[in-house]
Coordinates of C-alpha atoms in Angstrom, one line a residue:
Chain A
M1 CA -26.8 -21.3 -27.9
I2 CA -27.2 -24.3 -25.7
R3 CA -25.6 -26.5 -28.4
V4 CA -22.6 -24.2 -28.7
N5 CA -22.1 -24.2 -25.0
L6 CA -22.3 -28.0 -24.8
F7 CA -19.8 -28.2 -27.6
K8 CA -17.5 -25.9 -25.7
R9 CA -18.1 -27.6 -22.3
L10 CA -17.1 -30.9 -23.8
G11 CA -13.9 -29.2 -25.0
I12 CA -14.4 -30.1 -28.6
H13 CA -13.5 -26.6 -29.7
T14 CA -10.0 -27.0 -28.3
L15 CA -9.4 -29.6 -31.0
F16 CA -9.1 -26.7 -33.5
F17 CA -6.7 -24.7 -31.3
S18 CA -3.2 -23.9 -32.7
S19 CA -0.4 -24.9 -30.4
K20 CA -0.1 -21.2 -29.4
D21 CA -3.8 -21.2 -28.5
K22 CA -3.3 -24.3 -26.5
R23 CA -0.4 -22.8 -24.5
L24 CA -2.5 -19.7 -23.8
A25 CA -5.5 -21.7 -22.7
S26 CA -3.4 -23.7 -20.3
S27 CA -1.8 -20.7 -18.8
I28 CA -5.3 -19.2 -18.3
K29 CA -6.4 -22.4 -16.7
L30 CA -3.6 -21.9 -14.2
I31 CA -5.1 -18.6 -13.2
I32 CA -8.9 -19.3 -13.2
G33 CA -8.8 -23.0 -12.4
R34 CA -10.8 -24.0 -15.5
K35 CA -10.2 -24.1 -19.2
P36 CA -11.6 -20.9 -20.9
L37 CA -14.7 -21.5 -23.0
N38 CA -14.3 -18.5 -25.1
L39 CA -10.6 -17.9 -25.6
S40 CA -11.0 -14.7 -27.7
L41 CA -12.4 -12.9 -24.6
Y42 CA -9.2 -13.6 -22.7
R43 CA -7.1 -12.6 -25.7
L44 CA -8.9 -9.3 -25.8
A45 CA -8.3 -8.8 -22.1
L46 CA -4.6 -9.3 -22.8
T47 CA -4.6 -6.5 -25.4
P48 CA -3.4 -3.3 -23.7
S49 CA -4.7 0.0 -25.1
G50 CA -1.5 1.1 -26.8
L51 CA -1.4 -2.1 -28.8
G52 CA -4.9 -2.6 -30.2
E53 CA -5.4 -2.6 -34.0
E54 CA -7.3 0.2 -35.4
T55 CA -10.4 -0.8 -37.4
A56 CA -11.6 0.9 -40.5
K57 CA -13.6 3.5 -38.7
G58 CA -10.8 4.5 -36.3
F59 CA -12.2 2.4 -33.5
K60 CA -9.3 0.9 -31.5
I61 CA -9.7 -2.6 -30.3
S62 CA -8.3 -3.0 -26.8
N63 CA -9.0 -4.3 -23.4
E64 CA -10.4 -0.9 -22.1
R65 CA -14.0 -1.8 -22.6
L66 CA -13.5 -5.1 -20.8
E67 CA -11.7 -3.2 -18.1
F68 CA -14.8 -1.0 -17.6
L69 CA -17.0 -4.2 -17.2
G70 CA -14.5 -6.0 -14.9
D71 CA -14.1 -2.9 -12.7
A72 CA -17.9 -3.0 -12.1
I73 CA -18.0 -6.7 -11.4
L74 CA -15.0 -6.4 -9.0
G75 CA -16.7 -3.5 -7.3
S76 CA -19.9 -5.3 -6.6
V77 CA -18.2 -8.6 -5.5
I78 CA -16.0 -6.7 -3.0
A79 CA -19.0 -4.6 -1.9
E80 CA -20.9 -7.8 -1.0
H81 CA -17.9 -9.2 0.7
L82 CA -17.4 -6.1 2.9
F83 CA -21.1 -5.8 3.5
K84 CA -21.2 -9.3 5.0
K85 CA -17.8 -9.2 6.7
F86 CA -18.5 -6.0 8.6
P87 CA -22.2 -6.1 9.7
Y88 CA -21.7 -3.3 12.2
R89 CA -19.9 -0.7 10.1
D90 CA -21.6 2.1 8.3
E91 CA -21.6 2.7 4.5
G92 CA -18.9 5.4 4.8
F93 CA -16.5 2.8 6.1
L94 CA -17.5 0.3 3.5
T95 CA -17.1 2.8 0.6
E96 CA -13.7 3.9 1.9
T97 CA -12.4 0.4 2.5
R98 CA -13.5 -0.7 -1.0
S99 CA -11.8 2.1 -2.7
K100 CA -8.6 1.3 -0.7
L101 CA -8.7 -2.3 -1.8
V102 CA -9.5 -1.6 -5.4
N103 CA -6.8 0.9 -6.1
R104 CA -4.5 0.9 -9.1
E105 CA -1.3 0.0 -7.2
T106 CA -2.8 -2.9 -5.3
L107 CA -4.5 -4.3 -8.5
N108 CA -1.2 -4.0 -10.4
E109 CA 0.7 -6.0 -7.8
I110 CA -2.0 -8.6 -7.7
G111 CA -2.1 -8.9 -11.4
I112 CA 1.6 -9.7 -11.5
K113 CA 1.3 -12.1 -8.5
I114 CA -1.5 -14.2 -10.0
G115 CA 0.6 -14.7 -13.2
L116 CA -0.8 -12.2 -15.7
K117 CA 2.7 -11.0 -16.6
N118 CA 3.7 -14.6 -17.7
T119 CA 0.4 -14.9 -19.6
L120 CA 0.8 -11.6 -21.3
E121 CA 4.3 -12.5 -22.4
Q122 CA 3.0 -15.4 -24.4
V123 CA 1.0 -13.0 -26.5
V124 CA 3.3 -10.0 -26.8
S125 CA 6.6 -8.7 -25.5
T126 CA 6.0 -6.7 -22.3
R127 CA 9.0 -4.5 -22.7
Q128 CA 7.2 -1.9 -24.7
F129 CA 4.9 -1.1 -21.8
I130 CA 7.6 -0.1 -19.3
G131 CA 6.1 3.4 -18.9
N132 CA 2.7 2.0 -18.0
K133 CA 2.5 1.5 -14.3
S134 CA -1.0 0.2 -14.1
L135 CA -0.6 -2.3 -17.0
F136 CA -1.3 -5.4 -15.0
G137 CA -4.0 -3.8 -12.8
D138 CA -5.8 -2.8 -16.0
I139 CA -5.3 -6.3 -17.4
L140 CA -6.6 -7.8 -14.2
E141 CA -9.8 -5.8 -14.4
A142 CA -10.2 -6.7 -18.0
F143 CA -9.6 -10.3 -17.1
V144 CA -12.3 -10.3 -14.5
G145 CA -14.6 -8.9 -17.2
A146 CA -13.6 -11.7 -19.5
V147 CA -14.2 -14.3 -16.9
Y148 CA -17.6 -12.9 -16.1
L149 CA -18.7 -13.0 -19.8
D150 CA -17.2 -16.4 -20.2
R151 CA -18.5 -18.2 -17.1
G152 CA -21.0 -15.9 -15.3
Y153 CA -21.3 -14.0 -12.1
K154 CA -20.9 -16.8 -9.6
F155 CA -17.7 -18.1 -11.2
A156 CA -16.3 -14.6 -11.4
Q157 CA -17.2 -14.0 -7.8
K158 CA -15.5 -17.2 -6.6
L159 CA -12.4 -16.2 -8.6
I160 CA -12.3 -12.7 -7.0
L161 CA -12.8 -14.0 -3.5
Q162 CA -10.4 -16.9 -3.7
R163 CA -7.7 -15.7 -5.9
I164 CA -7.7 -11.9 -5.9
L165 CA -9.0 -10.9 -2.4
L166 CA -6.5 -13.4 -1.0
H167 CA -3.7 -10.9 -1.9
M168 CA -5.4 -7.9 -0.3
N169 CA -4.6 -7.4 3.3
V170 CA -8.0 -6.1 4.4
E171 CA -7.1 -5.7 8.0
E172 CA -4.0 -3.7 7.3
M173 CA -5.7 -1.4 4.9
I174 CA -8.5 -0.7 7.4
S175 CA -6.1 0.2 10.2
T176 CA -4.8 3.0 7.9
V177 CA -8.1 4.8 7.5
T178 CA -7.3 8.2 6.1
N179 CA -8.1 11.2 8.1
Y180 CA -8.3 13.8 5.3
K181 CA -8.9 16.7 7.7
S182 CA -5.6 16.0 9.6
K183 CA -3.8 15.7 6.2
I184 CA -5.0 19.2 5.3
I185 CA -4.1 20.6 8.7
E186 CA -0.6 19.1 8.6
W187 CA -0.1 20.5 5.1
A188 CA -1.3 23.9 6.1
Q189 CA 1.1 24.1 9.0
K190 CA 4.0 23.1 6.8
E191 CA 3.0 25.7 4.2
S192 CA 2.0 28.3 6.8
K193 CA -1.5 28.6 5.4
M194 CA -4.7 29.4 7.3
V195 CA -7.4 26.7 7.2
E196 CA -11.0 27.4 8.0
Y197 CA -14.1 25.1 7.8
R198 CA -17.3 27.0 7.3
V199 CA -20.8 25.5 7.3
L200 CA -22.4 27.0 4.2
R201 CA -25.9 25.6 4.8
V202 CA -27.9 22.8 6.3
N203 CA -30.4 21.1 4.0
G204 CA -33.3 19.1 5.2
N205 CA -35.5 19.1 8.3
Q206 CA -35.3 17.7 11.9
R207 CA -35.2 14.1 10.8
F208 CA -33.0 14.4 7.9
K209 CA -30.0 16.7 7.7
E210 CA -27.3 17.4 5.2
F211 CA -24.5 19.7 6.0
V212 CA -22.6 21.6 3.3
V213 CA -19.2 22.6 4.4
E214 CA -16.7 24.9 2.6
L215 CA -13.0 24.6 3.2
N216 CA -11.2 27.9 3.0
I217 CA -7.4 28.2 2.7
D218 CA -6.1 31.7 3.4
G219 CA -9.6 33.0 3.0
E220 CA -10.1 31.5 -0.4
A221 CA -12.7 28.7 -1.0
M222 CA -10.9 25.6 -2.0
A223 CA -13.4 22.8 -1.9
Q224 CA -16.8 21.8 -0.6
G225 CA -18.2 18.7 1.1
K226 CA -21.6 17.3 2.0
G227 CA -22.6 14.8 4.7
G228 CA -25.1 13.8 7.2
T229 CA -23.0 15.2 10.0
K230 CA -20.7 18.2 10.1
K231 CA -17.7 15.9 10.7
K232 CA -18.5 13.8 7.6
A233 CA -18.9 17.0 5.5
E234 CA -15.6 18.3 6.7
Q235 CA -13.9 15.0 5.8
E236 CA -15.4 15.1 2.4
A237 CA -14.3 18.7 1.8
S238 CA -10.8 17.9 3.0
K239 CA -10.7 14.9 0.7
N240 CA -11.7 17.1 -2.3
A241 CA -9.1 19.7 -1.3
C242 CA -6.4 17.0 -1.1
E243 CA -7.2 16.2 -4.7
V244 CA -7.1 19.8 -5.8
L245 CA -3.9 20.6 -4.0
G246 CA -2.3 17.4 -5.1
I247 CA -1.6 16.3 -1.5
P248 CA -0.8 12.6 -1.6
I249 CA -3.4 10.5 0.3
Chain B
M1 CA -29.6 -23.6 4.8
I2 CA -31.2 -25.7 2.1
R3 CA -34.0 -26.7 4.5
V4 CA -34.7 -23.1 5.4
N5 CA -34.8 -22.1 1.8
L6 CA -37.2 -24.9 0.9
F7 CA -39.4 -23.9 3.8
K8 CA -39.4 -20.3 2.4
R9 CA -39.8 -21.3 -1.2
L10 CA -42.9 -23.3 -0.3
G11 CA -44.2 -20.1 1.4
I12 CA -44.7 -21.8 4.8
H13 CA -43.1 -18.8 6.6
T14 CA -45.8 -16.6 5.3
L15 CA -48.3 -18.5 7.6
F16 CA -46.7 -16.6 10.5
F17 CA -47.0 -13.2 8.9
S18 CA -49.0 -10.6 10.7
S19 CA -51.6 -8.9 8.5
K20 CA -49.3 -5.9 8.2
D21 CA -46.5 -8.1 7.0
K22 CA -48.8 -9.7 4.5
R23 CA -49.8 -6.3 3.1
L24 CA -46.1 -5.3 2.8
A25 CA -45.2 -8.6 1.2
S26 CA -47.9 -8.3 -1.5
S27 CA -46.9 -4.7 -2.2
I28 CA -43.3 -5.8 -2.7
K29 CA -44.5 -8.6 -4.9
L30 CA -46.1 -5.9 -7.2
I31 CA -42.6 -4.4 -7.6
I32 CA -40.4 -7.4 -7.9
G33 CA -42.8 -9.9 -9.4
R34 CA -42.3 -12.6 -6.7
K35 CA -43.0 -12.8 -3.0
P36 CA -40.1 -11.8 -0.9
L37 CA -38.3 -14.8 0.7
N38 CA -36.7 -12.7 3.5
L39 CA -39.1 -9.9 4.3
S40 CA -36.8 -8.3 6.9
L41 CA -34.3 -7.4 4.1
Y42 CA -37.0 -5.3 2.4
R43 CA -38.1 -3.8 5.6
L44 CA -34.5 -2.7 6.2
A45 CA -34.4 -1.2 2.7
L46 CA -37.5 0.8 3.6
T47 CA -35.7 2.4 6.6
P48 CA -34.4 5.8 5.6
S49 CA -31.3 6.9 7.5
G50 CA -33.0 9.5 9.7
L51 CA -35.4 6.9 11.0
G52 CA -33.3 4.0 12.1
E53 CA -33.2 3.0 15.7
E54 CA -30.0 3.4 17.5
T55 CA -28.5 0.2 19.0
A56 CA -26.8 0.1 22.3
K57 CA -23.4 0.9 20.9
G58 CA -24.6 3.9 19.0
F59 CA -24.8 2.1 15.7
K60 CA -27.8 3.3 13.7
I61 CA -29.7 0.7 11.8
S62 CA -30.8 2.1 8.4
N63 CA -30.8 1.3 4.7
E64 CA -27.5 3.0 4.1
R65 CA -25.5 -0.2 4.1
L66 CA -27.9 -1.9 1.7
E67 CA -27.7 1.2 -0.5
F68 CA -24.0 0.8 -0.8
L69 CA -24.5 -2.8 -1.9
G70 CA -27.4 -2.0 -4.2
D71 CA -25.4 0.8 -5.8
A72 CA -22.7 -1.7 -6.7
I73 CA -25.0 -4.3 -8.1
L74 CA -26.9 -1.6 -10.1
G75 CA -23.5 -0.4 -11.4
S76 CA -22.4 -3.7 -12.7
V77 CA -25.7 -4.7 -14.3
I78 CA -25.8 -1.4 -16.1
A79 CA -22.2 -1.7 -17.1
E80 CA -22.8 -5.1 -18.7
H81 CA -25.9 -3.8 -20.4
L82 CA -24.1 -0.8 -21.9
F83 CA -21.1 -3.0 -22.8
K84 CA -23.3 -5.2 -24.9
K85 CA -25.6 -2.5 -26.2
F86 CA -22.7 -0.4 -27.6
P87 CA -20.0 -2.7 -29.0
Y88 CA -18.3 0.1 -30.8
R89 CA -18.1 2.7 -28.2
D90 CA -15.0 3.2 -26.0
E91 CA -14.8 2.9 -22.2
G92 CA -15.0 6.7 -21.7
F93 CA -18.4 6.8 -23.4
L94 CA -19.6 3.8 -21.3
T95 CA -18.5 5.3 -18.0
E96 CA -20.0 8.6 -18.9
T97 CA -23.3 7.1 -20.0
R98 CA -23.6 5.0 -16.9
S99 CA -23.0 7.8 -14.5
K100 CA -25.7 9.8 -16.3
L101 CA -28.2 6.9 -16.0
V102 CA -27.4 6.2 -12.4
N103 CA -27.7 9.7 -11.1
R104 CA -29.6 10.7 -8.0
E105 CA -32.4 12.5 -9.7
T106 CA -33.2 9.8 -12.2
L107 CA -33.1 7.1 -9.5
N108 CA -35.4 9.2 -7.4
E109 CA -38.0 9.5 -10.1
I110 CA -37.8 5.8 -10.9
G111 CA -38.2 4.9 -7.3
I112 CA -41.5 6.8 -7.2
K113 CA -42.6 5.4 -10.6
I114 CA -42.1 1.8 -9.6
G115 CA -44.1 2.2 -6.5
L116 CA -41.7 2.7 -3.6
K117 CA -43.6 5.6 -2.3
N118 CA -46.7 3.6 -1.8
T119 CA -44.7 0.8 -0.3
L120 CA -42.9 3.1 2.1
E121 CA -46.1 4.7 3.2
Q122 CA -47.2 1.3 4.5
V123 CA -44.3 1.3 6.9
V124 CA -44.0 4.9 7.9
S125 CA -45.4 8.3 7.1
T126 CA -43.4 9.9 4.3
R127 CA -44.2 13.5 5.4
Q128 CA -41.2 13.7 7.7
F129 CA -38.8 13.2 4.7
I130 CA -39.9 16.2 2.7
G131 CA -36.5 17.8 2.8
N132 CA -34.8 14.7 1.5
K133 CA -34.7 14.9 -2.3
S134 CA -33.0 11.6 -2.9
L135 CA -35.2 9.6 -0.5
F136 CA -36.7 7.3 -3.1
G137 CA -33.4 7.0 -5.1
D138 CA -31.7 5.9 -1.9
I139 CA -34.5 3.4 -1.2
L140 CA -34.4 2.1 -4.8
E141 CA -30.7 1.4 -4.4
A142 CA -31.2 -0.3 -1.0
F143 CA -34.1 -2.2 -2.5
V144 CA -31.8 -3.6 -5.3
G145 CA -29.4 -4.6 -2.6
A146 CA -32.2 -6.4 -0.7
V147 CA -33.4 -8.2 -3.9
Y148 CA -29.9 -9.3 -4.6
L149 CA -29.4 -10.8 -1.1
D150 CA -32.9 -12.3 -1.2
R151 CA -32.8 -13.8 -4.7
G152 CA -29.3 -13.7 -6.2
Y153 CA -27.6 -11.8 -9.0
K154 CA -29.6 -13.1 -11.9
F155 CA -32.9 -12.2 -10.4
A156 CA -31.6 -8.7 -9.5
Q157 CA -30.3 -8.3 -13.0
K158 CA -33.6 -9.1 -14.5
L159 CA -35.4 -6.7 -12.2
I160 CA -33.0 -3.9 -13.1
L161 CA -33.2 -4.5 -16.8
Q162 CA -36.9 -5.1 -17.0
R163 CA -38.3 -2.7 -14.4
I164 CA -35.7 0.0 -13.7
L165 CA -33.8 0.5 -17.0
L166 CA -37.2 0.7 -18.7
H167 CA -37.7 4.1 -17.2
M168 CA -34.3 5.4 -18.2
N169 CA -34.2 7.1 -21.6
V170 CA -30.8 5.9 -22.7
E171 CA -30.9 7.4 -26.1
E172 CA -31.9 10.8 -24.8
M173 CA -29.2 10.8 -22.1
I174 CA -26.5 9.9 -24.6
S175 CA -27.4 12.8 -26.9
T176 CA -26.7 15.2 -24.1
V177 CA -23.1 14.1 -23.6
T178 CA -21.5 16.8 -21.4
N179 CA -18.7 18.8 -22.7
Y180 CA -16.9 19.9 -19.6
K181 CA -14.4 22.1 -21.3
S182 CA -17.1 24.2 -22.9
K183 CA -18.8 24.4 -19.5
I184 CA -15.6 25.9 -18.0
I185 CA -15.1 28.3 -20.9
E186 CA -18.7 29.5 -20.7
W187 CA -18.3 30.0 -17.0
A188 CA -15.0 31.9 -17.4
Q189 CA -16.5 34.2 -20.0
K190 CA -19.4 35.1 -17.7
E191 CA -17.0 35.6 -14.7
S192 CA -14.4 37.3 -16.8
K193 CA -11.7 34.9 -15.9
M194 CA -8.7 33.7 -17.9
V195 CA -8.6 30.0 -18.6
E196 CA -5.5 28.2 -19.7
Y197 CA -4.8 24.5 -20.2
R198 CA -1.2 23.4 -19.7
V199 CA 0.3 20.0 -20.4
L200 CA 2.3 19.3 -17.3
R201 CA 3.9 16.1 -18.5
V202 CA 3.5 13.1 -20.7
N203 CA 4.1 9.7 -19.2
G204 CA 4.9 6.6 -21.0
N205 CA 6.6 5.8 -24.3
Q206 CA 5.8 5.7 -28.0
R207 CA 3.2 2.9 -27.6
F208 CA 1.6 4.1 -24.5
K209 CA 1.0 7.7 -23.6
E210 CA -0.6 9.5 -20.7
F211 CA -1.1 13.2 -20.7
V212 CA -1.3 15.2 -17.5
V213 CA -3.1 18.5 -18.0
E214 CA -3.4 21.3 -15.5
L215 CA -6.3 23.8 -15.8
N216 CA -5.3 27.3 -14.7
I217 CA -7.8 30.0 -13.9
D218 CA -6.4 33.5 -13.7
G219 CA -3.0 31.9 -13.5
E220 CA -3.8 29.7 -10.6
A221 CA -3.9 25.9 -10.8
M222 CA -7.4 24.8 -10.3
A223 CA -7.5 21.1 -11.3
Q224 CA -5.7 18.4 -13.0
G225 CA -6.7 15.7 -15.4
K226 CA -5.1 12.6 -17.0
G227 CA -5.9 10.8 -20.2
G228 CA -4.6 8.9 -23.2
T229 CA -5.0 12.0 -25.4
K230 CA -4.6 15.7 -24.7
K231 CA -8.3 16.1 -25.3
K232 CA -9.4 13.5 -22.8
A233 CA -7.0 14.9 -20.2
E234 CA -8.5 18.4 -20.7
Q235 CA -12.0 17.1 -20.4
E236 CA -11.0 15.3 -17.2
A237 CA -9.4 18.5 -15.8
S238 CA -12.4 20.5 -16.7
K239 CA -14.7 18.0 -15.0
N240 CA -12.7 18.2 -11.8
A241 CA -12.7 22.0 -12.0
C242 CA -16.5 22.0 -12.4
E243 CA -16.7 20.1 -9.1
V244 CA -14.4 22.4 -7.3
L245 CA -16.1 25.6 -8.6
G246 CA -19.5 24.2 -8.0
I247 CA -20.5 24.6 -11.7
P248 CA -23.6 22.6 -12.3
I249 CA -23.1 19.7 -14.7

């Protein structure tokens, strides 16, 4: 293991690269700042799900597994960043802010900005993916997974903070904290529906409380929410109802 | 920074520990295998949300922020573990398996098993938290967050794999993969409701497809789901409906 790594760190493996491999490796270097040690990881990250070859047993090789891994790494790096950046904000704020930062649309834009489109075009024509709106967001996540496997957590963390987070306007996203309850009330007024929030039960004791709130629309239960305060539970229920009703958030 | 760390690594800071601190530090050592460098992180992890003091500005100090961080670290370590353990399973399986492993109930049991109850009792009486069923799961997550901040990613990873995952019966959890669609159909039969799955639209082109399925109950839209196949989209819609209808999963 150590010998293989040394071999790679010295760059000896690149002697066996085809000219296509070399081009791919340099364009990855432009994104991550270093030459890739294991090029095949990055090649996998650049394999969108529609494209992967099918193996004998019907298992499709694509970047979706790497996307799962990269999503998790991205989540924990951003979690730590927000944890340290906002020492006086509660976990609800942190969760909300993270999910705003790591949404499909933002990731897709960033993927294009940091050059994944150019890189993908070296491997395959991107025309065939016109219908796929989260193509570069998915590739970005898979790419983070590849970087993590290739170079470890600290390297991936640095990449995320210095090259990805850079494109996220944290301050702006925070100022648009979504008030789900007001979304529901607005919607109800427009649709002339009756909205009612009802506390179903309160779990716990004096020290620890959990409210369970039900959101009724025209007398019919639409969604539930839980939280340490009635307000939080109502927000949660409203958020769920937005999803059910397809109200854009 | 380096000087402080050296100071701590040599254990000089423990000379100033009260006897209570010393007891707490040794009981943490029993769990993580090393003496804590920054004891206050662990003390924070052992501060359940009902208990925290309120600061001047109404901000409550509790372990909830650490829980947010620990949850993310736990998520990415388990993601990598599953990614490597199951090289031939798709991302749907990986996501599903992870959310089964990292559920409140399991974490709570593990928290007690690895000794967090004993540790917490050194700081505060646990009687007052009887209503809180996820007390030790929450503390476990916060504890992971504290370990990560105290000793870094690799150390936290080792702890999770060697001391937490050990108590998770991965094989057993996998064999009980939830079929959400059958849950919904069972429920509908019991409640004499009509269930209908309807493909709303198909996004994408020949190469890339995304199905959007709506689940109707008695002719009313209840939930939607998206996926690369009709089956996946139906599962997703059923899962969402289970949440809305409060069907236990």
